[in-house]
Short mmCIF file of C-alpha atoms in Angstrom, two decimals:
data_model
loop_
_atom_site.label_atom_id
_atom_site.label_comp_id
_atom_site.label_asym_id
_atom_site.label_seq_id
_atom_site.Cartn_x
_atom_site.Cartn_y
_atom_site.Cartn_z
CA UNK T 16 -53.18 -16.44 -43.36
CA UNK T 17 -53.11 -13.21 -41.51
CA UNK T 18 -53.82 -10.02 -43.69
CA UNK T 19 -53.12 -6.00 -42.53
CA UNK T 20 -55.21 -3.34 -43.36
CA UNK T 21 -53.91 0.15 -43.28
CA UNK T 22 -55.99 3.03 -42.86
CA UNK T 23 -54.15 6.90 -42.90
CA UNK T 24 -56.40 9.43 -41.17
CA UNK T 25 -54.25 12.21 -41.25
CA UNK T 26 -53.51 12.27 -37.38
CA UNK T 27 -51.14 10.93 -34.76
CA UNK T 28 -53.53 7.98 -33.10
CA UNK T 29 -52.78 7.47 -29.21
CA UNK T 30 -55.57 4.85 -28.09
CA UNK T 31 -57.68 2.79 -29.61
CA UNK T 32 -60.45 0.52 -28.79
CA UNK T 33 -62.82 -2.19 -30.26
CA UNK T 34 -66.73 -2.09 -29.32
CA UNK T 35 -68.05 -4.42 -27.14
CA UNK T 36 -71.19 -6.68 -28.82
CA UNK T 37 -74.56 -5.56 -28.49
CA UNK T 38 -77.16 -7.20 -26.79
CA UNK T 39 -78.44 -9.09 -29.88
CA UNK T 40 -75.41 -9.27 -31.58
CA UNK T 41 -74.50 -13.33 -33.28
CA UNK T 42 -71.12 -12.36 -34.41
CA UNK T 43 -67.41 -10.44 -33.07
CA UNK T 44 -67.15 -6.55 -32.91
CA UNK T 45 -66.76 -4.62 -36.36
CA UNK T 46 -66.81 -1.19 -34.77
CA UNK T 47 -63.71 0.75 -32.75
CA UNK T 48 -62.91 3.97 -31.24
CA UNK T 49 -59.84 6.32 -31.78
CA UNK T 50 -58.55 9.26 -30.44
CA UNK T 51 -55.72 11.42 -31.45
CA UNK T 52 -53.19 13.33 -29.87
CA UNK T 53 -50.50 16.40 -30.69
CA UNK T 54 -53.12 18.27 -32.78
CA UNK T 55 -54.80 21.69 -32.43
CA UNK T 56 -57.90 19.89 -32.24
CA UNK T 57 -58.06 16.34 -31.13
CA UNK T 58 -60.93 13.83 -32.23
CA UNK T 59 -62.84 11.09 -30.89
CA UNK T 60 -63.57 9.12 -34.03
CA UNK T 61 -65.86 6.04 -34.60
CA UNK T 62 -65.19 3.59 -37.27
CA UNK T 63 -66.62 0.32 -39.10
CA UNK T 64 -64.76 -2.36 -40.24
CA UNK T 65 -66.60 -3.80 -43.23
CA UNK T 66 -66.36 -7.86 -43.31
CA UNK T 67 -67.15 -7.87 -47.30
CA UNK T 68 -64.05 -7.99 -49.68
CA UNK T 69 -64.20 -6.01 -52.77
CA UNK T 70 -64.02 -7.06 -56.30
CA UNK T 71 -60.97 -5.86 -57.77
CA UNK T 72 -59.38 -5.80 -61.46
CA UNK T 73 -57.64 -8.71 -62.54
CA UNK T 74 -58.28 -12.50 -63.35
CA UNK T 75 -59.08 -15.01 -60.32
CA UNK T 76 -60.25 -18.89 -59.88
CA UNK T 77 -63.25 -19.48 -62.23
CA UNK T 78 -63.42 -16.24 -63.68
CA UNK T 79 -64.23 -14.35 -60.84
CA UNK T 80 -62.46 -11.00 -59.74
CA UNK T 81 -59.82 -11.34 -56.75
CA UNK T 82 -61.06 -9.89 -53.42
CA UNK T 83 -59.34 -7.27 -51.33
CA UNK T 84 -59.70 -5.78 -48.03
CA UNK T 85 -61.83 -2.77 -47.37
CA UNK T 86 -60.43 -0.46 -45.11
CA UNK T 87 -62.35 0.89 -41.67
CA UNK T 88 -64.78 3.66 -43.02
CA UNK T 89 -65.46 6.58 -40.56
CA UNK T 90 -68.83 6.51 -38.73
CA UNK T 91 -68.58 9.80 -36.82
CA UNK T 92 -66.33 12.00 -34.83
CA UNK T 93 -66.50 14.47 -32.26
CA UNK T 94 -63.95 17.24 -31.10
CA UNK T 95 -62.30 16.58 -28.28
CA UNK T 96 -60.15 19.31 -25.77
CA UNK T 97 -56.65 18.22 -25.01
CA UNK T 98 -54.96 15.02 -26.06
CA UNK T 99 -57.08 11.80 -25.82
CA UNK T 100 -54.79 9.42 -23.20
CA UNK T 101 -57.15 6.70 -22.57
CA UNK T 102 -60.65 5.36 -24.13
CA UNK T 103 -63.11 3.05 -22.72
CA UNK T 104 -66.27 1.51 -23.98
CA UNK T 105 -68.71 1.54 -20.75
CA UNK T 106 -71.59 -0.46 -23.10
CA UNK T 107 -72.48 -0.68 -26.34
CA UNK T 108 -73.25 3.17 -26.91
CA UNK T 109 -71.35 4.90 -24.36
CA UNK T 110 -67.64 5.82 -24.28
CA UNK T 111 -65.25 7.21 -21.51
CA UNK T 112 -62.72 9.35 -22.89
CA UNK T 113 -59.44 10.56 -20.81
CA UNK T 114 -58.14 14.15 -21.16
CA UNK T 115 -54.33 15.72 -20.62
CA UNK T 116 -56.31 18.71 -19.46
CA UNK T 117 -57.80 16.34 -16.29
CA UNK T 118 -61.23 15.99 -17.82
CA UNK T 119 -63.08 13.10 -18.07
CA UNK T 120 -65.71 13.08 -20.76
CA UNK T 121 -68.52 10.64 -21.42
CA UNK T 122 -69.64 10.06 -24.99
CA UNK T 123 -72.56 8.88 -26.46
CA UNK T 124 -73.24 7.00 -29.89
CA UNK T 125 -76.45 7.84 -31.57
CA UNK T 126 -76.94 4.91 -34.13
CA UNK T 127 -79.82 6.08 -35.94
CA UNK T 128 -78.20 9.64 -36.93
CA UNK T 129 -74.51 8.23 -36.63
CA UNK T 130 -73.24 10.88 -34.52
CA UNK T 131 -71.44 11.26 -31.15
CA UNK T 132 -72.62 13.69 -28.25
CA UNK T 133 -71.23 14.68 -24.82
CA UNK T 134 -73.42 13.07 -22.25
CA UNK T 135 -71.44 14.26 -19.42
CA UNK T 136 -68.04 15.62 -18.24
CA UNK T 137 -66.07 15.66 -15.08
CA UNK T 138 -63.64 18.39 -15.00
CA UNK T 139 -60.15 18.81 -13.42
CA UNK T 140 -60.25 14.98 -11.83
CA UNK T 141 -56.70 15.30 -12.14
CA UNK T 142 -54.93 18.74 -11.17
CA UNK T 143 -51.30 20.51 -9.58
CA UNK T 144 -51.88 23.57 -7.68
CA UNK T 145 -55.29 24.50 -9.33
CA UNK T 146 -54.17 23.73 -12.81
CA UNK T 147 -55.35 20.57 -14.74
CA UNK T 148 -52.93 17.94 -15.46
CA UNK T 149 -52.92 14.81 -17.59
CA UNK T 150 -55.70 12.02 -16.64
CA UNK T 151 -53.62 8.40 -17.66
CA UNK T 152 -55.74 5.88 -17.08
CA UNK T 153 -59.51 4.41 -17.05
CA UNK T 154 -60.87 1.47 -15.74
CA UNK T 155 -64.65 0.59 -14.95
CA UNK T 156 -66.75 -2.01 -13.21
CA UNK T 157 -70.07 -0.71 -13.24
CA UNK T 158 -71.41 1.32 -11.90
CA UNK T 159 -67.78 2.12 -10.19
CA UNK T 160 -65.60 4.14 -13.11
CA UNK T 161 -61.58 4.83 -11.59
CA UNK T 162 -59.01 7.44 -12.93
CA UNK T 163 -55.54 7.91 -12.23
CA UNK T 164 -53.53 10.59 -13.27
CA UNK T 165 -50.04 12.72 -13.10
CA UNK T 166 -50.95 13.77 -9.92
CA UNK T 167 -51.07 10.34 -8.13
CA UNK T 168 -54.61 10.46 -7.34
CA UNK T 169 -57.15 8.00 -7.69
CA UNK T 170 -60.74 8.99 -8.54
CA UNK T 171 -64.30 6.76 -8.00
CA UNK T 172 -66.92 8.48 -10.06
CA UNK T 173 -70.18 7.03 -11.63
CA UNK T 174 -72.08 8.12 -14.16
CA UNK T 175 -75.37 9.47 -12.57
CA UNK T 176 -72.85 11.48 -10.01
CA UNK T 177 -71.39 14.55 -11.34
CA UNK T 178 -68.57 14.92 -8.39
CA UNK T 179 -66.08 11.87 -7.41
CA UNK T 180 -67.98 9.74 -4.89
CA UNK T 181 -64.30 9.08 -3.88
CA UNK T 182 -60.83 10.56 -4.24
CA UNK T 183 -57.81 9.30 -2.60
CA UNK T 184 -55.48 11.95 -3.28
CA UNK T 185 -52.34 10.83 -1.94
CA UNK T 186 -52.20 7.46 -3.79
CA UNK T 187 -48.94 7.87 -4.98
CA UNK T 188 -46.31 10.39 -4.93
CA UNK T 189 -45.42 10.19 -8.80
CA UNK T 190 -47.52 9.47 -11.98
CA UNK T 191 -50.01 6.62 -11.94
CA UNK T 192 -49.51 5.64 -15.50
CA UNK T 193 -52.64 2.66 -15.40
CA UNK T 194 -55.23 1.17 -13.86
CA UNK T 195 -57.47 -1.62 -13.33
CA UNK T 196 -60.53 -2.53 -11.80
CA UNK T 197 -62.47 -5.82 -10.79
CA UNK T 198 -65.02 -5.41 -8.06
CA UNK T 199 -63.49 -3.57 -5.40
CA UNK T 200 -59.92 -4.32 -6.40
CA UNK T 201 -57.57 -1.50 -7.90
CA UNK T 202 -54.35 -2.02 -9.37
CA UNK T 203 -51.72 0.56 -10.68
CA UNK T 204 -48.41 1.08 -12.07
CA UNK T 205 -46.71 4.09 -11.64
CA UNK T 206 -43.09 6.03 -12.80
CA UNK T 207 -41.19 4.14 -10.07
CA UNK T 208 -41.45 0.91 -11.12
CA UNK T 209 -44.48 -0.19 -8.74
CA UNK T 210 -47.34 -1.91 -8.89
CA UNK T 211 -49.81 -0.77 -5.77
CA UNK T 212 -53.04 -2.53 -4.69
CA UNK T 213 -56.17 -1.08 -3.31
CA UNK T 214 -59.07 -2.11 -1.55
CA UNK T 215 -61.94 0.42 -2.25
CA UNK T 216 -63.83 -1.44 0.76
CA UNK T 217 -61.54 0.10 3.13
CA UNK T 218 -61.79 3.54 4.33
CA UNK T 219 -57.72 3.84 4.34
CA UNK T 220 -55.77 5.67 1.61
CA UNK T 221 -52.80 3.38 1.44
CA UNK T 222 -52.18 0.54 -0.49
CA UNK T 223 -53.06 -3.20 0.68
CA UNK T 224 -49.98 -4.13 -1.17
CA UNK T 225 -46.95 -2.78 -3.07
CA UNK T 226 -44.71 -4.73 -5.44
CA UNK T 227 -41.93 -3.13 -7.03
CA UNK T 228 -38.87 -4.63 -9.41
CA UNK T 229 -35.50 -4.96 -8.41
CA UNK T 230 -32.51 -2.58 -9.29
CA UNK T 231 -33.40 0.66 -11.12
CA UNK T 232 -36.54 2.31 -11.13
CA UNK T 233 -37.69 2.06 -14.20
CA UNK T 234 -41.18 3.68 -15.25
CA UNK T 235 -44.35 1.14 -15.60
CA UNK T 236 -46.51 2.26 -18.61
CA UNK T 237 -49.25 -0.59 -18.72
CA UNK T 238 -50.75 -3.33 -17.27
CA UNK T 239 -53.31 -5.98 -17.92
CA UNK T 240 -54.85 -8.81 -16.00
CA UNK T 241 -54.92 -12.14 -17.03
CA UNK T 242 -58.84 -12.71 -17.86
CA UNK T 243 -59.16 -16.13 -16.22
CA UNK T 244 -56.68 -15.92 -13.31
CA UNK T 245 -56.49 -12.38 -11.76
CA UNK T 246 -53.61 -13.13 -9.83
CA UNK T 247 -51.54 -12.61 -13.08
CA UNK T 248 -50.35 -9.22 -13.95
CA UNK T 249 -48.45 -8.33 -17.12
CA UNK T 250 -46.93 -5.03 -17.24
CA UNK T 251 -44.42 -3.25 -19.45
CA UNK T 252 -42.70 -0.14 -19.40
CA UNK T 253 -39.70 2.35 -20.66
CA UNK T 254 -36.79 -0.17 -20.64
CA UNK T 255 -39.60 -2.38 -23.07
CA UNK T 256 -39.45 -5.54 -20.97
CA UNK T 257 -42.60 -7.54 -20.40
CA UNK T 258 -42.92 -8.27 -16.35
CA UNK T 259 -45.19 -11.05 -15.16
CA UNK T 260 -46.35 -10.40 -11.29
CA UNK T 261 -48.38 -13.04 -9.18
CA UNK T 262 -50.16 -11.13 -6.80
CA UNK T 263 -50.36 -14.14 -4.38
CA UNK T 264 -46.35 -13.72 -3.87
CA UNK T 265 -44.49 -10.73 -2.14
CA UNK T 266 -42.80 -8.18 -3.41
CA UNK T 267 -41.22 -8.58 -6.92
CA UNK T 268 -41.95 -10.16 -10.55
CA UNK T 269 -42.07 -13.33 -10.91
CA UNK T 270 -40.77 -13.47 -14.46
CA UNK T 271 -39.74 -10.89 -16.74
CA UNK T 272 -38.89 -10.90 -20.54
CA UNK T 273 -36.57 -8.53 -22.50
CA UNK T 274 -38.76 -7.37 -25.22
CA UNK T 275 -39.22 -4.12 -27.19
CA UNK T 276 -36.12 -2.34 -28.01
CA UNK T 277 -37.95 1.22 -26.82
CA UNK T 278 -41.04 1.52 -24.44
CA UNK T 279 -43.80 -0.80 -24.14
CA UNK T 280 -47.11 1.72 -24.30
CA UNK T 281 -49.87 -1.32 -23.97
CA UNK T 282 -49.78 -4.89 -23.05
CA UNK T 283 -53.22 -6.67 -23.52
CA UNK T 284 -54.26 -10.64 -23.08
CA UNK T 285 -56.26 -12.12 -25.39
CA UNK T 286 -59.53 -11.91 -23.62
CA UNK T 287 -60.67 -15.47 -24.44
CA UNK T 288 -57.53 -17.13 -25.62
CA UNK T 289 -55.52 -15.79 -22.51
CA UNK T 290 -52.23 -18.11 -23.73
CA UNK T 291 -51.89 -15.24 -26.09
CA UNK T 292 -50.58 -11.71 -25.72
CA UNK T 293 -49.71 -8.55 -27.76
CA UNK T 294 -47.65 -5.73 -26.84
CA UNK T 295 -46.87 -2.65 -29.27
CA UNK T 296 -44.06 -0.14 -28.57
CA UNK T 297 -42.31 2.91 -29.37
CA UNK T 298 -39.93 1.25 -31.62
CA UNK T 299 -42.91 0.66 -34.07
CA UNK T 300 -43.71 -3.03 -33.30
CA UNK T 301 -46.80 -4.89 -32.72
CA UNK T 302 -46.20 -8.51 -31.27
CA UNK T 303 -48.10 -11.36 -30.65
CA UNK T 304 -47.09 -13.75 -27.80
CA UNK T 305 -47.77 -17.32 -27.78
CA UNK T 306 -47.44 -19.81 -25.03
CA UNK T 307 -50.28 -22.04 -25.72
CA UNK T 308 -47.63 -24.91 -27.17
CA UNK T 309 -46.33 -24.83 -23.44
CA UNK T 310 -47.40 -26.76 -20.72
CA UNK T 311 -47.02 -25.31 -17.45
CA UNK T 312 -45.12 -26.90 -14.96
CA UNK T 313 -45.11 -26.42 -10.83
CA UNK T 314 -43.91 -23.12 -10.15
CA UNK T 315 -41.99 -24.48 -7.21
CA UNK T 316 -39.92 -26.56 -9.79
CA UNK T 317 -38.69 -23.76 -11.87
CA UNK T 318 -34.78 -22.48 -11.79
CA UNK T 319 -34.42 -18.72 -11.64
CA UNK T 320 -31.80 -17.51 -13.44
CA UNK T 321 -30.53 -13.83 -14.32
CA UNK T 322 -29.34 -14.32 -17.99
CA UNK T 323 -30.26 -12.58 -21.26
CA UNK T 324 -31.74 -13.79 -24.04
CA UNK T 325 -29.14 -13.76 -27.15
CA UNK T 326 -32.22 -13.97 -29.54
CA UNK T 327 -33.63 -10.62 -28.28
CA UNK T 328 -30.46 -8.86 -28.71
CA UNK T 329 -30.04 -10.20 -32.18
CA UNK T 330 -33.63 -9.01 -32.48
CA UNK T 331 -33.00 -5.62 -31.17
CA UNK T 332 -30.61 -5.41 -33.89
CA UNK T 333 -32.62 -6.60 -36.80
CA UNK T 334 -36.18 -5.84 -35.86
CA UNK T 335 -37.78 -5.41 -39.14
CA UNK T 336 -36.29 -8.33 -40.58
CA UNK T 337 -38.09 -11.17 -38.73
CA UNK T 338 -41.54 -12.89 -38.91
CA UNK T 339 -41.53 -15.21 -36.18
CA UNK T 340 -39.06 -16.12 -33.30
CA UNK T 341 -39.07 -18.03 -30.14
CA UNK T 342 -37.90 -16.60 -27.28
CA UNK T 343 -36.67 -17.78 -23.89
CA UNK T 344 -37.81 -17.10 -20.52
CA UNK T 345 -35.85 -15.02 -18.56
CA UNK T 346 -35.95 -16.34 -14.89
CA UNK T 347 -36.17 -13.87 -11.93
CA UNK T 348 -34.06 -14.15 -8.50
CA UNK T 349 -37.19 -14.19 -6.66
CA UNK T 350 -38.10 -17.35 -5.04
CA UNK T 351 -41.67 -18.81 -4.52
CA UNK T 352 -42.68 -18.04 -1.48
CA UNK T 353 -46.18 -19.80 -1.82
CA UNK T 354 -47.48 -22.68 0.04
CA UNK T 355 -46.57 -25.94 -1.66
CA UNK T 356 -50.31 -26.85 -2.39
CA UNK T 357 -50.36 -23.36 -4.05
CA UNK T 358 -47.51 -24.29 -6.05
CA UNK T 359 -48.85 -27.29 -7.93
CA UNK T 360 -49.76 -25.93 -10.92
CA UNK T 361 -49.01 -22.22 -12.81
CA UNK T 362 -49.91 -20.75 -15.64
CA UNK T 363 -47.14 -20.69 -18.44
CA UNK T 364 -46.75 -16.96 -18.05
CA UNK T 365 -45.21 -17.41 -14.71
CA UNK T 366 -42.26 -20.07 -15.71
CA UNK T 367 -38.92 -18.94 -15.31
CA UNK T 368 -37.17 -22.19 -16.57
CA UNK T 369 -34.63 -21.18 -19.11
CA UNK T 370 -34.20 -22.99 -21.85
CA UNK T 371 -37.39 -25.33 -21.42
CA UNK T 372 -40.19 -23.02 -21.47
CA UNK T 373 -40.05 -21.11 -24.37
CA UNK T 374 -42.27 -18.30 -26.12
CA UNK T 375 -43.46 -17.87 -29.48
CA UNK T 376 -43.51 -14.09 -30.46
CA UNK T 377 -44.48 -12.95 -34.23
CA UNK T 378 -44.10 -9.71 -35.38
CA UNK T 379 -47.59 -8.24 -36.98
CA UNK T 380 -46.05 -4.94 -38.54
CA UNK T 381 -42.85 -5.67 -40.09
CA UNK T 382 -42.47 -2.24 -42.39
CA UNK T 383 -43.68 0.50 -39.37
CA UNK T 384 -41.01 2.37 -37.71
CA UNK T 385 -43.31 4.89 -36.08
CA UNK T 386 -44.50 4.50 -32.36
CA UNK T 387 -47.74 2.09 -31.92
CA UNK T 388 -49.15 3.93 -29.34
CA UNK T 389 -52.52 1.46 -28.43
CA UNK T 390 -53.83 -1.96 -29.49
CA UNK T 391 -56.83 -3.83 -28.98
CA UNK T 392 -58.19 -7.06 -30.34
CA UNK T 393 -61.33 -8.85 -30.80
CA UNK T 394 -61.42 -12.43 -31.75
CA UNK T 395 -59.00 -13.37 -34.16
CA UNK T 396 -58.61 -9.43 -35.12
CA UNK T 397 -56.17 -6.76 -33.77
CA UNK T 398 -56.36 -2.81 -34.38
CA UNK T 399 -53.53 -0.45 -33.24
CA UNK T 400 -52.90 3.51 -33.84
CA UNK T 401 -49.48 4.85 -34.63
CA UNK T 402 -47.91 8.40 -34.65
CA UNK T 403 -47.62 7.55 -38.04
CA UNK T 404 -51.06 9.01 -38.61
CA UNK T 405 -52.33 5.21 -39.54
CA UNK T 406 -54.50 2.61 -38.31
CA UNK T 407 -53.84 -0.88 -39.01
CA UNK T 408 -55.87 -3.67 -38.67
CA UNK T 409 -54.32 -7.31 -38.56
CA UNK T 410 -57.35 -9.73 -39.40
CA UNK T 411 -57.29 -13.43 -39.04
CA UNK T 412 -54.57 -13.84 -36.69
CA UNK T 413 -53.72 -17.86 -35.73
CA UNK T 414 -54.56 -18.14 -32.58
CA UNK T 415 -54.45 -22.05 -31.38
#
């Protein structure tokens, strides 16, 4: 059964990430990093989550004291200039932090002394008219690190270079809110509801493909690529909806799901069980989406529809009163243009067969009302940071 651990940290947490496993590690990570915002002095902090329960007073089976979960323990911290806009582990002991000042800082964790130090800073990577503006997103496939910002600029930097090795100044005319990097492929989402794909091997600054939402230009805040099928991309934005995109197709998302009541800040596929997905929102919710019981069917057989799901309307009115529900895919009116051979078998995330394919959605934080700004998952443990000055760890999530 899942259990929730809360740690009140006296600062609003804007980003949070699990540390990757070390080279000799046999168990999943028990260390994570957090970054604050909206403080006079913000901080990057490293935490350890003990795995050993603590005995408490009371009578348990066979005369033993009952155990309670152990709260995260602060290992070390370092001041950070500006709001922490994004965090990324480069490896076991190197952490990248994006700032609202336009800077990107590389921090090093020293295990023996349990301290964090500044290894390198790239200053004013993002700027308007000579003044720094927020760096909104980071992605890395070493040796390359990609940054995006409110200035619509894409930078490519490397740890052994003090200046960017490449800058695409006119990548976008509006704010870039998130970025993904795999090999030479850069994917961005912006405040006009567009998803763009860039190829770093090309000298041109133009995107190779542009996808967009239909209708209103709803800002997209976040994205994540399916770990096993990289042509599948999940995004979330200002309307709280979850959109699934197939990069093999043209122009528009292939499925949409009416989701959170307010902005969706982050979306994340489970790295080893991608039939599970997690999202968090301004409305205070942290959701676990599960399509593991859904059987993928040929995409060509899917019947598009524009109907809205009544269950989501009920969820928005009573969002703190449910624990687990099933929701229907909202079909989109965009027909598949893939060749028949490419449509043979599709991921459940791309299905749009209303009434026949469902997603199980569980709320992981039932009593929280403050914005959940960031989340990350390792194994069966989810960690998230909130504007309520608290970090929550949800352990032993049901992953089928």
